[in-house]
mmCIF file of C-alpha atoms in Angstrom:
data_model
loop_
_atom_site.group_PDB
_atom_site.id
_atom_site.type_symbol
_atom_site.label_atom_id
_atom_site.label_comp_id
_atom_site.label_asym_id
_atom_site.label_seq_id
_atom_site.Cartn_x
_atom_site.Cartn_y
_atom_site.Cartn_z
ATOM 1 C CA UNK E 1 -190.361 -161.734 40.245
ATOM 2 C CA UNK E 2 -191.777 -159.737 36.753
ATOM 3 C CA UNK E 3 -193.173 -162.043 34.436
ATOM 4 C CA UNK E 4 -190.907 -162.182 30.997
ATOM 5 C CA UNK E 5 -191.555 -162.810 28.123
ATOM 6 C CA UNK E 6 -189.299 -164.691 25.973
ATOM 7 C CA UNK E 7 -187.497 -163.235 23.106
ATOM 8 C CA UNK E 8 -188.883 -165.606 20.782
ATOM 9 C CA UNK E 9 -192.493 -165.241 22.115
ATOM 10 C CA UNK E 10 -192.310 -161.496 21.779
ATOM 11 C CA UNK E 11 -190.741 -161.809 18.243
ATOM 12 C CA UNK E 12 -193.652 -164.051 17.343
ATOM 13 C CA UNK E 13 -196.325 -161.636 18.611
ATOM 14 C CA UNK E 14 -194.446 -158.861 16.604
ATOM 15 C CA UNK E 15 -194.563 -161.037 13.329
ATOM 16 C CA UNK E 16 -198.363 -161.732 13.905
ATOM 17 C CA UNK E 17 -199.190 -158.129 14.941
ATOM 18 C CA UNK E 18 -197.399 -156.867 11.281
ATOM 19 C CA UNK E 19 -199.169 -159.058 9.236
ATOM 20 C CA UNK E 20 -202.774 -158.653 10.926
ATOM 21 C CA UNK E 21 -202.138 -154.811 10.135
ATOM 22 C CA UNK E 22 -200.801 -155.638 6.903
ATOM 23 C CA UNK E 23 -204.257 -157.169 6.004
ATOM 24 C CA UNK E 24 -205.996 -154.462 7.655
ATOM 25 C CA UNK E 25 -203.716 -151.634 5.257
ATOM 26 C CA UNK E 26 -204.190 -153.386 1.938
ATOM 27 C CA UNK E 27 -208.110 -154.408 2.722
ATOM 28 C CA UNK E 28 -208.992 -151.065 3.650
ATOM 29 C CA UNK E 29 -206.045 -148.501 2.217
ATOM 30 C CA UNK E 30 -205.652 -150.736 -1.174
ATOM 31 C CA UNK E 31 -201.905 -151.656 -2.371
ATOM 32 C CA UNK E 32 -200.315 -148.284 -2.869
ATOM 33 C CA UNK E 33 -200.524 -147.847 0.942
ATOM 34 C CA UNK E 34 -198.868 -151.241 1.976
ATOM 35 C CA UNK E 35 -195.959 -150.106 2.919
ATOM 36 C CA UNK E 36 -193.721 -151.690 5.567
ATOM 37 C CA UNK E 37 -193.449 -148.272 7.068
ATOM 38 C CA UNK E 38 -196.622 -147.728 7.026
ATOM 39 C CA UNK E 39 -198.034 -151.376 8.564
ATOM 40 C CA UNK E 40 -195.394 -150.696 11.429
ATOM 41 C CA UNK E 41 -197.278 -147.757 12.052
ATOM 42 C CA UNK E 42 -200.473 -149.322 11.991
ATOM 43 C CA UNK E 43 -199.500 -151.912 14.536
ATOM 44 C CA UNK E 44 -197.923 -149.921 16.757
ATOM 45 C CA UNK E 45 -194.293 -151.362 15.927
ATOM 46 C CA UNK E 46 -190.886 -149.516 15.207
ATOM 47 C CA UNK E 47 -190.157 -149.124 11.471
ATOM 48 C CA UNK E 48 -186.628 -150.989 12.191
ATOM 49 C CA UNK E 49 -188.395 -154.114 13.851
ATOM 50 C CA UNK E 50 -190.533 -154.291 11.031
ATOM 51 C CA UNK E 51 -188.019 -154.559 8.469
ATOM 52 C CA UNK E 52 -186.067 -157.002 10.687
ATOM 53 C CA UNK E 53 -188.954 -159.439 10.617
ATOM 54 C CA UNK E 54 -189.611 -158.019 6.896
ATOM 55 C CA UNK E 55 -186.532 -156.217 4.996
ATOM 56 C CA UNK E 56 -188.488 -155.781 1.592
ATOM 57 C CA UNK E 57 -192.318 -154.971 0.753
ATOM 58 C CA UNK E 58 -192.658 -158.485 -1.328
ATOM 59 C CA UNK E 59 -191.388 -159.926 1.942
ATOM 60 C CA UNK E 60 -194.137 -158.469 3.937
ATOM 61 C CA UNK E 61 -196.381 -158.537 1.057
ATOM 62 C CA UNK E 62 -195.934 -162.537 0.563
ATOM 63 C CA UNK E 63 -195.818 -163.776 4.322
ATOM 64 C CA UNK E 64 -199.240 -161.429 4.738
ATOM 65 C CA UNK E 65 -200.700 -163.317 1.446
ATOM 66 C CA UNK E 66 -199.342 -166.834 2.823
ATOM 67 C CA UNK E 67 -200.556 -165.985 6.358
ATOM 68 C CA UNK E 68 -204.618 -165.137 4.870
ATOM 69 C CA UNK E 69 -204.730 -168.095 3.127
ATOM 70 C CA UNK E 70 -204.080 -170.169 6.062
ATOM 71 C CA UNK E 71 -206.751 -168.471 7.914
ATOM 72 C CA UNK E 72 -208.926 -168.824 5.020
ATOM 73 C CA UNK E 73 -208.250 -172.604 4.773
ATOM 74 C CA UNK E 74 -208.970 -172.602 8.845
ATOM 75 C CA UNK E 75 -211.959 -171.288 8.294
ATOM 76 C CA UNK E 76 -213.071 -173.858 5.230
ATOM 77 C CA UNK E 77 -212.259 -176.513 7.816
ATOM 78 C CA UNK E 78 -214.260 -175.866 10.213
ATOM 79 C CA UNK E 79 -217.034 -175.618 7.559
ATOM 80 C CA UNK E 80 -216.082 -178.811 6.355
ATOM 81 C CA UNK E 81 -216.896 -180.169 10.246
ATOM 82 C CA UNK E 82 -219.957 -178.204 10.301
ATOM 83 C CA UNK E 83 -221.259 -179.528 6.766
ATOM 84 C CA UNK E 84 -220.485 -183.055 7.562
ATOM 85 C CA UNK E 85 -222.215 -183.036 11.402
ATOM 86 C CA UNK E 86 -225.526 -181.744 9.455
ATOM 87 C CA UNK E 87 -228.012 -183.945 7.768
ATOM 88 C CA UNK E 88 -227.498 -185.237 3.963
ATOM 89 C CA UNK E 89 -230.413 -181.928 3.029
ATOM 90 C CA UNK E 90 -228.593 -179.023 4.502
ATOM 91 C CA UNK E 91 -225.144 -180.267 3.820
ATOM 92 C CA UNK E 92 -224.993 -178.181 0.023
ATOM 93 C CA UNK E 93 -226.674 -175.272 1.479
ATOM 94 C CA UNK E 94 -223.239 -175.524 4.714
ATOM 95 C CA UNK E 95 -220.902 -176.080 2.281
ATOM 96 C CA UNK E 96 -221.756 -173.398 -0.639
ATOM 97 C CA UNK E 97 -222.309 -170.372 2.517
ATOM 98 C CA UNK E 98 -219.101 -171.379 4.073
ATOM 99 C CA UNK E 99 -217.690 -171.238 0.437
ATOM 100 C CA UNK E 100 -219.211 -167.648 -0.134
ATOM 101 C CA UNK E 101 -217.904 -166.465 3.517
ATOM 102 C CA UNK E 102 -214.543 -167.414 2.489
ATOM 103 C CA UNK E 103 -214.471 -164.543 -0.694
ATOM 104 C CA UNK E 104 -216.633 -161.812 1.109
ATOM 105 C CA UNK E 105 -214.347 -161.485 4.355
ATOM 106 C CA UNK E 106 -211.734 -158.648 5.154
ATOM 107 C CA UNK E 107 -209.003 -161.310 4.043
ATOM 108 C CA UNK E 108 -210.611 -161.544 0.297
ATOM 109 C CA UNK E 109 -209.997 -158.087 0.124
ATOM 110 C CA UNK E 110 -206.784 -157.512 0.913
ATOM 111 C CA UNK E 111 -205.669 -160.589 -1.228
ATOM 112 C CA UNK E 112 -207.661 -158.715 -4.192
ATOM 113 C CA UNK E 113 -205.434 -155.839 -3.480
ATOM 114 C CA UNK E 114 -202.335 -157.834 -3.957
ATOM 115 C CA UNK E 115 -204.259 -160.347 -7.028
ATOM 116 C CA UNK E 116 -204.286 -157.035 -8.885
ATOM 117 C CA UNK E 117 -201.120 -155.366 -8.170
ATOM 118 C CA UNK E 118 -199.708 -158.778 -9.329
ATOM 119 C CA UNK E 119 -201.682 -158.457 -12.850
ATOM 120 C CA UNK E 120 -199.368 -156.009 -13.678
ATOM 121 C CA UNK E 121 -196.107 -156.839 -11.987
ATOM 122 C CA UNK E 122 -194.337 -160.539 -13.079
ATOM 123 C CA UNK E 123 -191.684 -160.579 -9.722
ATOM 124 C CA UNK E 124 -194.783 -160.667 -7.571
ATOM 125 C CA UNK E 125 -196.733 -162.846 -9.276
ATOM 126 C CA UNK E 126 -194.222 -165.112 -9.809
ATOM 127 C CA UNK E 127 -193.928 -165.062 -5.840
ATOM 128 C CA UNK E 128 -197.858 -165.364 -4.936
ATOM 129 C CA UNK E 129 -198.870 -167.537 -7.961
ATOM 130 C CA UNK E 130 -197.965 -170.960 -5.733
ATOM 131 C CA UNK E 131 -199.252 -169.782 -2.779
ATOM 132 C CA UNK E 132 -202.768 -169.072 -4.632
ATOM 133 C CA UNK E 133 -202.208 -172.480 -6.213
ATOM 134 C CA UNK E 134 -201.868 -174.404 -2.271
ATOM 135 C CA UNK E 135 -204.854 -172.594 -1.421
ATOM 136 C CA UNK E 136 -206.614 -173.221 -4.737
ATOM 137 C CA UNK E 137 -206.345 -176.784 -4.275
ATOM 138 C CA UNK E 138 -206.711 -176.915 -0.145
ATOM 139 C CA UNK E 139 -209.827 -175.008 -0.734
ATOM 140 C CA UNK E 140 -211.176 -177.254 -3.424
ATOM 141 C CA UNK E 141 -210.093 -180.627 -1.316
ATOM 142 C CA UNK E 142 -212.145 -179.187 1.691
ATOM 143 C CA UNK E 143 -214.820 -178.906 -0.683
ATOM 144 C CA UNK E 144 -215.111 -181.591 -1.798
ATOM 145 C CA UNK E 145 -214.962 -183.489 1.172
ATOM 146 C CA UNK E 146 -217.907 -181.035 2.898
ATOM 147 C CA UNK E 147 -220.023 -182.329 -0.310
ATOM 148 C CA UNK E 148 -220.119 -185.811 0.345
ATOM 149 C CA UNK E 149 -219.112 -188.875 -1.894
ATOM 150 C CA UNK E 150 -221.016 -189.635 -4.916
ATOM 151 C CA UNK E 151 -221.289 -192.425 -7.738
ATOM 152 C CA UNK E 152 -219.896 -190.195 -9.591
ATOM 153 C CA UNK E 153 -217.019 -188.724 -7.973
ATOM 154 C CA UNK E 154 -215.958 -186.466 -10.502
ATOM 155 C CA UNK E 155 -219.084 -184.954 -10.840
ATOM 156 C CA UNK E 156 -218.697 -183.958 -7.411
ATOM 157 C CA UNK E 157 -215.332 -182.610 -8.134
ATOM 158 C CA UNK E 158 -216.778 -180.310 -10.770
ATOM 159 C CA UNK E 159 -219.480 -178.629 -8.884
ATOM 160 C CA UNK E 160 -217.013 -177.962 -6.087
ATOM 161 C CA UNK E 161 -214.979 -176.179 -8.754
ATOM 162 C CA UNK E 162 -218.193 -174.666 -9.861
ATOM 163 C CA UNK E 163 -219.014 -173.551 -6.290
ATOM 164 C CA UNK E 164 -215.799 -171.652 -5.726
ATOM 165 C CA UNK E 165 -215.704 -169.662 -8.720
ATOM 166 C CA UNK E 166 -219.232 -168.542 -8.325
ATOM 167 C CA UNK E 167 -217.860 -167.680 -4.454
ATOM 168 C CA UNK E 168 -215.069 -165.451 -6.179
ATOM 169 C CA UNK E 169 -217.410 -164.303 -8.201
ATOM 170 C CA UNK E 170 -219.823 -162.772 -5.299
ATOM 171 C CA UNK E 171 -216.683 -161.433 -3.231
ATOM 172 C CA UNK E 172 -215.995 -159.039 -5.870
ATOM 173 C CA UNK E 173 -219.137 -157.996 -6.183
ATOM 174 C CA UNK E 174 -219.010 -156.807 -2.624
ATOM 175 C CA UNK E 175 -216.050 -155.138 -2.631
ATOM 176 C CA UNK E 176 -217.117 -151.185 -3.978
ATOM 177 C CA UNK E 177 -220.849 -151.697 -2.276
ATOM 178 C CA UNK E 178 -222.568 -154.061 0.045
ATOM 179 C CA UNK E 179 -224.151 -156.594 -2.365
ATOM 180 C CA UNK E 180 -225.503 -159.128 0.715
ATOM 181 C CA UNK E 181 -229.164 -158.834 -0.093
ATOM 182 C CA UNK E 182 -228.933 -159.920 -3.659
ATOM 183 C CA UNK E 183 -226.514 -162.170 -2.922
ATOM 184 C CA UNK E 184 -228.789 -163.819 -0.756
ATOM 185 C CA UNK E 185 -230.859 -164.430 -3.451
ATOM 186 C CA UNK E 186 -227.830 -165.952 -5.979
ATOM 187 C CA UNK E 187 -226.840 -167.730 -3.664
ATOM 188 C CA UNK E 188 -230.379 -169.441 -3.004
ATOM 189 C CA UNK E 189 -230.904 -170.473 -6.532
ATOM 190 C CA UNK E 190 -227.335 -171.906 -6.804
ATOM 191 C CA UNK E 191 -227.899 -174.363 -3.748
ATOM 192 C CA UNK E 192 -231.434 -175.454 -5.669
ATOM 193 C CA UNK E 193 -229.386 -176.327 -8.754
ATOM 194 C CA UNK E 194 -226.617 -178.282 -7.126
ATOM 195 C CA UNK E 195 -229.267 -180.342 -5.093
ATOM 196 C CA UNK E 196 -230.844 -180.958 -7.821
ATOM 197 C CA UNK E 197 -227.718 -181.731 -9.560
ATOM 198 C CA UNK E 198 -227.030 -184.103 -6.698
ATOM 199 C CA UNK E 199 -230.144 -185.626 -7.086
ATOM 200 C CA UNK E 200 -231.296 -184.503 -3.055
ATOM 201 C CA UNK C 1 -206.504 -130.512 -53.283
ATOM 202 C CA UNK C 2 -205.513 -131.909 -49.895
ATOM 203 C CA UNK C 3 -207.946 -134.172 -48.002
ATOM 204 C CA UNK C 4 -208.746 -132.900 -44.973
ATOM 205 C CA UNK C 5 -210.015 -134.014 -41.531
ATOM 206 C CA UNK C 6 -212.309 -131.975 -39.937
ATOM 207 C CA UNK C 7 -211.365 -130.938 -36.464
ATOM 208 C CA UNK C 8 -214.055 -132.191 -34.779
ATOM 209 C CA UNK C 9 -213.368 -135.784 -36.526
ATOM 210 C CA UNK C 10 -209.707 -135.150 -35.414
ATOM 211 C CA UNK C 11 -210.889 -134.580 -31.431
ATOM 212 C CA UNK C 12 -212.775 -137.919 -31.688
ATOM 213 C CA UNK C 13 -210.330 -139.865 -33.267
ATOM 214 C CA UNK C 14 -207.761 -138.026 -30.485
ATOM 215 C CA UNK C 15 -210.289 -139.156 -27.901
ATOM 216 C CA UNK C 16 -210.918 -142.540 -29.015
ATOM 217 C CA UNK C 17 -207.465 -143.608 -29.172
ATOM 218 C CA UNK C 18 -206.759 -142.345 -25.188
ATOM 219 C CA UNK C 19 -209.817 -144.492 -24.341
ATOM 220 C CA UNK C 20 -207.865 -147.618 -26.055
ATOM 221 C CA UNK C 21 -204.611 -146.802 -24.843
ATOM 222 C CA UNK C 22 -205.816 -146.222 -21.433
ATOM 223 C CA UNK C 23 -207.549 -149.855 -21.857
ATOM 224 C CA UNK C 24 -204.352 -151.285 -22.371
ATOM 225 C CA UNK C 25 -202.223 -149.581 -19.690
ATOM 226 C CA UNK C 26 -204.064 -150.724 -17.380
ATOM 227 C CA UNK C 27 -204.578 -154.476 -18.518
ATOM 228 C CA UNK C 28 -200.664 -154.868 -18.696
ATOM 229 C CA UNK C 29 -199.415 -152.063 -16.472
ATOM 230 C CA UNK C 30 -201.861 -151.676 -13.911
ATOM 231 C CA UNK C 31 -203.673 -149.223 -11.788
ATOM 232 C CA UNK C 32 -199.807 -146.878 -10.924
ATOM 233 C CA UNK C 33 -199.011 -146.836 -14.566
ATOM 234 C CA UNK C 34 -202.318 -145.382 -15.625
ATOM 235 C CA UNK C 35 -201.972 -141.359 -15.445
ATOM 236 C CA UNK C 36 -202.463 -139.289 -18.068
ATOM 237 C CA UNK C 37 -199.160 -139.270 -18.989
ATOM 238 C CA UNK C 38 -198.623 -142.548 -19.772
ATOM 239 C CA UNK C 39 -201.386 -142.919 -21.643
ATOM 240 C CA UNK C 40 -200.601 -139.985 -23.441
ATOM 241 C CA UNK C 41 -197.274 -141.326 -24.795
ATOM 242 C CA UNK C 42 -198.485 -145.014 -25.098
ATOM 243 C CA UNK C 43 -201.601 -143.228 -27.423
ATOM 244 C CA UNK C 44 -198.750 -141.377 -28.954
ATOM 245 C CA UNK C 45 -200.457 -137.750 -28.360
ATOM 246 C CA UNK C 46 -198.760 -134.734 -26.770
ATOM 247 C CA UNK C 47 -199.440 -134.271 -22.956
ATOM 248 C CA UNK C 48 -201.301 -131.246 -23.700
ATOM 249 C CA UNK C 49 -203.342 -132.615 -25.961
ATOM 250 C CA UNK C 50 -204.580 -135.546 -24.326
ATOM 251 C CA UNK C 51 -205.453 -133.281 -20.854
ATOM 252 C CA UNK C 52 -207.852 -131.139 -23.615
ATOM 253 C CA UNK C 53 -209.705 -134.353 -23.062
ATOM 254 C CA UNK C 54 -208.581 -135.354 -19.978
ATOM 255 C CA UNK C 55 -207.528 -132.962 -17.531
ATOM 256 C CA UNK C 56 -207.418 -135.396 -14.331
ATOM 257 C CA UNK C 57 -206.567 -139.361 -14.242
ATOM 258 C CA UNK C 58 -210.232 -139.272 -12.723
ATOM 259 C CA UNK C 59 -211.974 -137.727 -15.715
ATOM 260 C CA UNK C 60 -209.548 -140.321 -17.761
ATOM 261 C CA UNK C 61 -210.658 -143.252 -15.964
ATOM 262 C CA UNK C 62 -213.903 -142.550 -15.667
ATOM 263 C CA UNK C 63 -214.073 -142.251 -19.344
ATOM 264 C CA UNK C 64 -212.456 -145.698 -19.737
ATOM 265 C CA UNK C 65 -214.584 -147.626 -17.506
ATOM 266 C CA UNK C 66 -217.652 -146.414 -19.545
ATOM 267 C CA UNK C 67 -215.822 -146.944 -22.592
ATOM 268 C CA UNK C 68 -215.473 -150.757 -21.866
ATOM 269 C CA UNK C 69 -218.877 -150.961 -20.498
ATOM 270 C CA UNK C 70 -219.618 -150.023 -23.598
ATOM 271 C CA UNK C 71 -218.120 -152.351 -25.531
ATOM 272 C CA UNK C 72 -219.063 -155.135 -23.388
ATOM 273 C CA UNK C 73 -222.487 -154.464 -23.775
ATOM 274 C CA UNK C 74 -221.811 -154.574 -27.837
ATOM 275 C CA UNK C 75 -220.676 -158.217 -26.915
ATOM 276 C CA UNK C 76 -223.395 -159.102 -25.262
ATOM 277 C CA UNK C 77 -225.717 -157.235 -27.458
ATOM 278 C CA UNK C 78 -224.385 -159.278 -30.398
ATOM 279 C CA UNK C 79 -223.807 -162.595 -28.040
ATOM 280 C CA UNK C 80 -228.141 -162.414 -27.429
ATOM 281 C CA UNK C 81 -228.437 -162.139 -31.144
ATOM 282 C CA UNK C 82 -226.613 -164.869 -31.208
ATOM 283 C CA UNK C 83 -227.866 -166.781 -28.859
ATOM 284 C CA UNK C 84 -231.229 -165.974 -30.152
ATOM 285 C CA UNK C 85 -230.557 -167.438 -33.162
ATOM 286 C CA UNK C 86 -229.702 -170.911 -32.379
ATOM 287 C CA UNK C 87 -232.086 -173.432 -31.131
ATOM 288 C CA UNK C 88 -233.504 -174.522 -27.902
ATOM 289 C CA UNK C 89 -230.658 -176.796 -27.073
ATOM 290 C CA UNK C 90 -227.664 -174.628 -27.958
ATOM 291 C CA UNK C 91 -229.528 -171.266 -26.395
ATOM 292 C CA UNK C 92 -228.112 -171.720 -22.868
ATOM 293 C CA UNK C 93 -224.450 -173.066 -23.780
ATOM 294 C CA UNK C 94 -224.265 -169.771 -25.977
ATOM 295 C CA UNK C 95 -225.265 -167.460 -23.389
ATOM 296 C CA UNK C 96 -222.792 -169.016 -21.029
ATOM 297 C CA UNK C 97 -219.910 -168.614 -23.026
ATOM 298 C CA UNK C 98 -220.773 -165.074 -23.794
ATOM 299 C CA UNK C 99 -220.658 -164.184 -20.462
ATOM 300 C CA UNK C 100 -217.744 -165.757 -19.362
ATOM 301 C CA UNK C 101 -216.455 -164.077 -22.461
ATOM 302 C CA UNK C 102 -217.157 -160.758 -21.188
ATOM 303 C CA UNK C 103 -214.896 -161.316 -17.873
ATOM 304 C CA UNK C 104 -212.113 -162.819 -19.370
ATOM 305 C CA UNK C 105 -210.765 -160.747 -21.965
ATOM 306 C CA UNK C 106 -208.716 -157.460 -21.521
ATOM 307 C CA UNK C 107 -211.496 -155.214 -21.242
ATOM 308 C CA UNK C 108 -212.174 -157.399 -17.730
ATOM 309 C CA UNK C 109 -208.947 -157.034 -16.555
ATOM 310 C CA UNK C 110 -208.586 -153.223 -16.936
ATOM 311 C CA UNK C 111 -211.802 -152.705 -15.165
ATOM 312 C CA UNK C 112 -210.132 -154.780 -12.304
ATOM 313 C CA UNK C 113 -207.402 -152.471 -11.475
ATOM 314 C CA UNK C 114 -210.119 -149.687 -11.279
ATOM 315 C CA UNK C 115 -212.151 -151.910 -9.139
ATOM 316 C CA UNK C 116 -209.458 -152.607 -6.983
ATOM 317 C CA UNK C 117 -207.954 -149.003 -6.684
ATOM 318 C CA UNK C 118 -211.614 -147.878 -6.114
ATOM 319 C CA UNK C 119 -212.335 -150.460 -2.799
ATOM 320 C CA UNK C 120 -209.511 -148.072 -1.060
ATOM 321 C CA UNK C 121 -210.465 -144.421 -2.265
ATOM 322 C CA UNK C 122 -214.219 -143.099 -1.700
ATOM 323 C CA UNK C 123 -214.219 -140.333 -4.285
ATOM 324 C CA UNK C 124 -213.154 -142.834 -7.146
ATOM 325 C CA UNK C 125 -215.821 -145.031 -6.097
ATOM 326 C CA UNK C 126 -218.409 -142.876 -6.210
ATOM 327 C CA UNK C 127 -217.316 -141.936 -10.048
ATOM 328 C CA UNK C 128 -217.517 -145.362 -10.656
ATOM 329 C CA UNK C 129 -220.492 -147.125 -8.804
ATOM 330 C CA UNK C 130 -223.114 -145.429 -10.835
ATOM 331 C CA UNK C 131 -221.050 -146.933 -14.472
ATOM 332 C CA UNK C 132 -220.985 -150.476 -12.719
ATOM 333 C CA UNK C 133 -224.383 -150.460 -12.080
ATOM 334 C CA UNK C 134 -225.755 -149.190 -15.529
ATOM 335 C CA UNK C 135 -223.804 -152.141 -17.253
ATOM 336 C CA UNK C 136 -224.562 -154.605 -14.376
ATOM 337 C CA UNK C 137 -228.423 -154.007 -15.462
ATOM 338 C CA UNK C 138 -227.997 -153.773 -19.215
ATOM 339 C CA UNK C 139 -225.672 -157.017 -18.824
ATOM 340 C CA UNK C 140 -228.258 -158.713 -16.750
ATOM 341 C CA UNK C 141 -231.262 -157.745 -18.997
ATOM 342 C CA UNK C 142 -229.689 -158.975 -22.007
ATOM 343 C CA UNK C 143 -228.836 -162.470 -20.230
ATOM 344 C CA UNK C 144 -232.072 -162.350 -19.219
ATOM 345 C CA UNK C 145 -233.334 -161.982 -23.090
ATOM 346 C CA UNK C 146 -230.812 -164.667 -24.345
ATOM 347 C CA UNK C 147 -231.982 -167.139 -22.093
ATOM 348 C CA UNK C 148 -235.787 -166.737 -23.537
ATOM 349 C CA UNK C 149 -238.883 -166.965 -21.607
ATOM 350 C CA UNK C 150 -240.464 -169.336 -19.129
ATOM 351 C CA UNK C 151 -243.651 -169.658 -16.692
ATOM 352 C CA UNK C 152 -241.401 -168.629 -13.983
ATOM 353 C CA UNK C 153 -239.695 -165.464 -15.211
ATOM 354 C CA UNK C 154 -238.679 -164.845 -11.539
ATOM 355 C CA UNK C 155 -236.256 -168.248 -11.909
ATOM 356 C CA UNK C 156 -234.991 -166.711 -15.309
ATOM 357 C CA UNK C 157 -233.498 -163.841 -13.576
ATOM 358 C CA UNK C 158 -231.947 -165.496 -10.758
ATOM 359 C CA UNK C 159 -230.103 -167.756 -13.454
ATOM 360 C CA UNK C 160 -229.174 -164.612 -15.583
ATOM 361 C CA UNK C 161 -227.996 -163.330 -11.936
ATOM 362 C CA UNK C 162 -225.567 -166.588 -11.042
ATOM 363 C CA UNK C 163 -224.290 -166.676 -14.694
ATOM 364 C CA UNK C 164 -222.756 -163.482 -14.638
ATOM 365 C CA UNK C 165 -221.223 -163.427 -10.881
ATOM 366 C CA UNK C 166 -219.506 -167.103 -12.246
ATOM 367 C CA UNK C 167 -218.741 -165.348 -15.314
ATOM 368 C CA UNK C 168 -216.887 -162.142 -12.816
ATOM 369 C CA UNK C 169 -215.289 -164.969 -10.879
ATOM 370 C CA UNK C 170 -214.126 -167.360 -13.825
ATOM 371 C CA UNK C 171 -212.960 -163.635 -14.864
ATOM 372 C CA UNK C 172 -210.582 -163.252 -12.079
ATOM 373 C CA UNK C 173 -209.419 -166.947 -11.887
ATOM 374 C CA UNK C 174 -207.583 -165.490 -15.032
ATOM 375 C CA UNK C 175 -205.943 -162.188 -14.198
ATOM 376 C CA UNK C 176 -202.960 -164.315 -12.962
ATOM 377 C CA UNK C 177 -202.625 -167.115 -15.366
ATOM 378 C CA UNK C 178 -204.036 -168.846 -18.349
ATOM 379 C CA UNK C 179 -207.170 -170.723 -16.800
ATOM 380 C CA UNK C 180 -208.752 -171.383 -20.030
ATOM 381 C CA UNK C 181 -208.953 -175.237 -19.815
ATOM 382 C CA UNK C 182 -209.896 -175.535 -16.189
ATOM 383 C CA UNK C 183 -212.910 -173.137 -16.863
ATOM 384 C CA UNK C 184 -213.895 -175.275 -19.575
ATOM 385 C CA UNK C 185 -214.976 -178.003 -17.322
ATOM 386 C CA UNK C 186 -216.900 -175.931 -15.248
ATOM 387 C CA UNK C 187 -218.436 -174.085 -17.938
ATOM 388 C CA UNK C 188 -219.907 -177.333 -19.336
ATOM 389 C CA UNK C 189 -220.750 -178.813 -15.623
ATOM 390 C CA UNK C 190 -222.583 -174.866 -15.186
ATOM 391 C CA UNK C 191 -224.270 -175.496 -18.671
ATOM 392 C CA UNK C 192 -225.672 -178.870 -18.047
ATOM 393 C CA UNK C 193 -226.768 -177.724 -14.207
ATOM 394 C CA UNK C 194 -228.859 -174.584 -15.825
ATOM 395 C CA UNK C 195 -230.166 -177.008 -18.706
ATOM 396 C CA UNK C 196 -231.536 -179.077 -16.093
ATOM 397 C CA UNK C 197 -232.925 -176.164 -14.491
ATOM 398 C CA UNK C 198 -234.611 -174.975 -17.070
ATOM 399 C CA UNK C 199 -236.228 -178.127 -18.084
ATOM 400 C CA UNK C 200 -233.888 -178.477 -21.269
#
């Protein structure tokens, strides 16, 4: 007997398959080349079962935008685990490189991609601006928590504020050249002030 | 007798007002809108005219980007002035908000869509990387002025270094919406964090 798989199984690896070639398109092709045709092309699916799963660019554009922020979040999760198993010394240094990786991956880029095409465009933006808001706040929550409680809890809540802008600030840096070496160096200082801050 | 304008103060003035219209087509209209075209009309000069000056989108944006790096360096120019001006205590809040004023105003967010447009296509990146960098250092040198001297000049850098990449990210927090009161907070928490850091 040939093994099947379901309809709904294969519809879900089609759905997953777009959107991981959607992020791979915009990250590396920019905005003008996210097109649903050409994403089905890139992952080796028809240009009709695309635009069953996704009958409009925003469509695509949104679910891809949705679907890196939950990885994103995933991935500040497990940093949040990783932060809090360390000791109270190394804990700032965890949480502020897990915060960097998070804007200086493959998904950063492609949501840059989209963050600028929406400057300019108020249907989009109206679509992606509460989807950047979940993960503005998810990513802040996780944050916090990876930092640890404090006397002063909204002290805490400030410099994991502080931390995620200065993140943004070093992913687009290093999206026209490779900026890992002097970020290095940023990156050092930063986790020196916030100790200090912190009083560790 | 009729006043009249030489021609080449007419070419400049011609020129000048591209660069500004350019500026502003892509701030509101984005990286697609920004041909020569467009620009032309929005400047209110003939096609022809404005490809005299500008005969690809390339040489146009090219043109624009060191335009605002340009200007931005004015800013900061005048914002170590001021900054030099005021005492001790005031020295590193003014040198904050001078950055983060240079990556959130309009200038900022026209540079974006060439940033963005540039991670996808090589040849624009290559016109562009060597105009990032020469502002990158005059921005950072001038930071490093405003914020004065100290026995570890080394430290100084690094600091002028993390108060610009917060100032880029602050900058993008704000392409979408109106962040302005959020990045007050972590403005002052940065402030007090490099105050401490410096001893102040």
């Amino acid at each position: 007997m040939t093994e099947r798989v379901p309809q709904q199984e294969r519809s879900r690896i089609t759905r997953e398959g777009l959107l991981r070639a959607a992020v791979d398109v915009l990250a590396e092709q920019g905005w003008s080349a996210a097109t649903v045709a050409t994403v089905a092309a890139r992952a080796g699916v028809s240009r009709g079962a695309a635009q069953h799963h996704f009958p409009t660019r925003e469509a695509l554009v949104t679910a891809t935008l949705e679907q890196i922020f939950a990885d994103l979040t995933e991935v500040a999760s497990s940093a949040t685990a990783t932060a809090t198993a360390t000791g109270e010394g190394d804990r700032v240094a965890a949480v502020v490189h897990r915060a960097v990786g998070i804007y200086t991956g493959k998904e950063f880029k492609a949501a840059l991609q989209v963050w600028a095409a929406a400057a300019s465009d108020p249907a989009l933006r109206e679509l992606i601006l509460p989807l950047e808001a979940k993960f503005a706040r998810a990513a802040h929550r996780m944050t916090v928590e990876a930092l640890g409680h404090s006397d002063d809890q909204a002290h805490i809540h400030r410099i994991a504020q502080l931390t995620l802008d200065l993140a943004r600030g070093l992913g687009l840096a290093d999206t026209l050249s490779d900026d890992s070496t002097r970020r290095a160096q940023v990156v050092a200082t930063y986790i020196d002030l916030v100790r200090s801050a912190l009083g560790e």
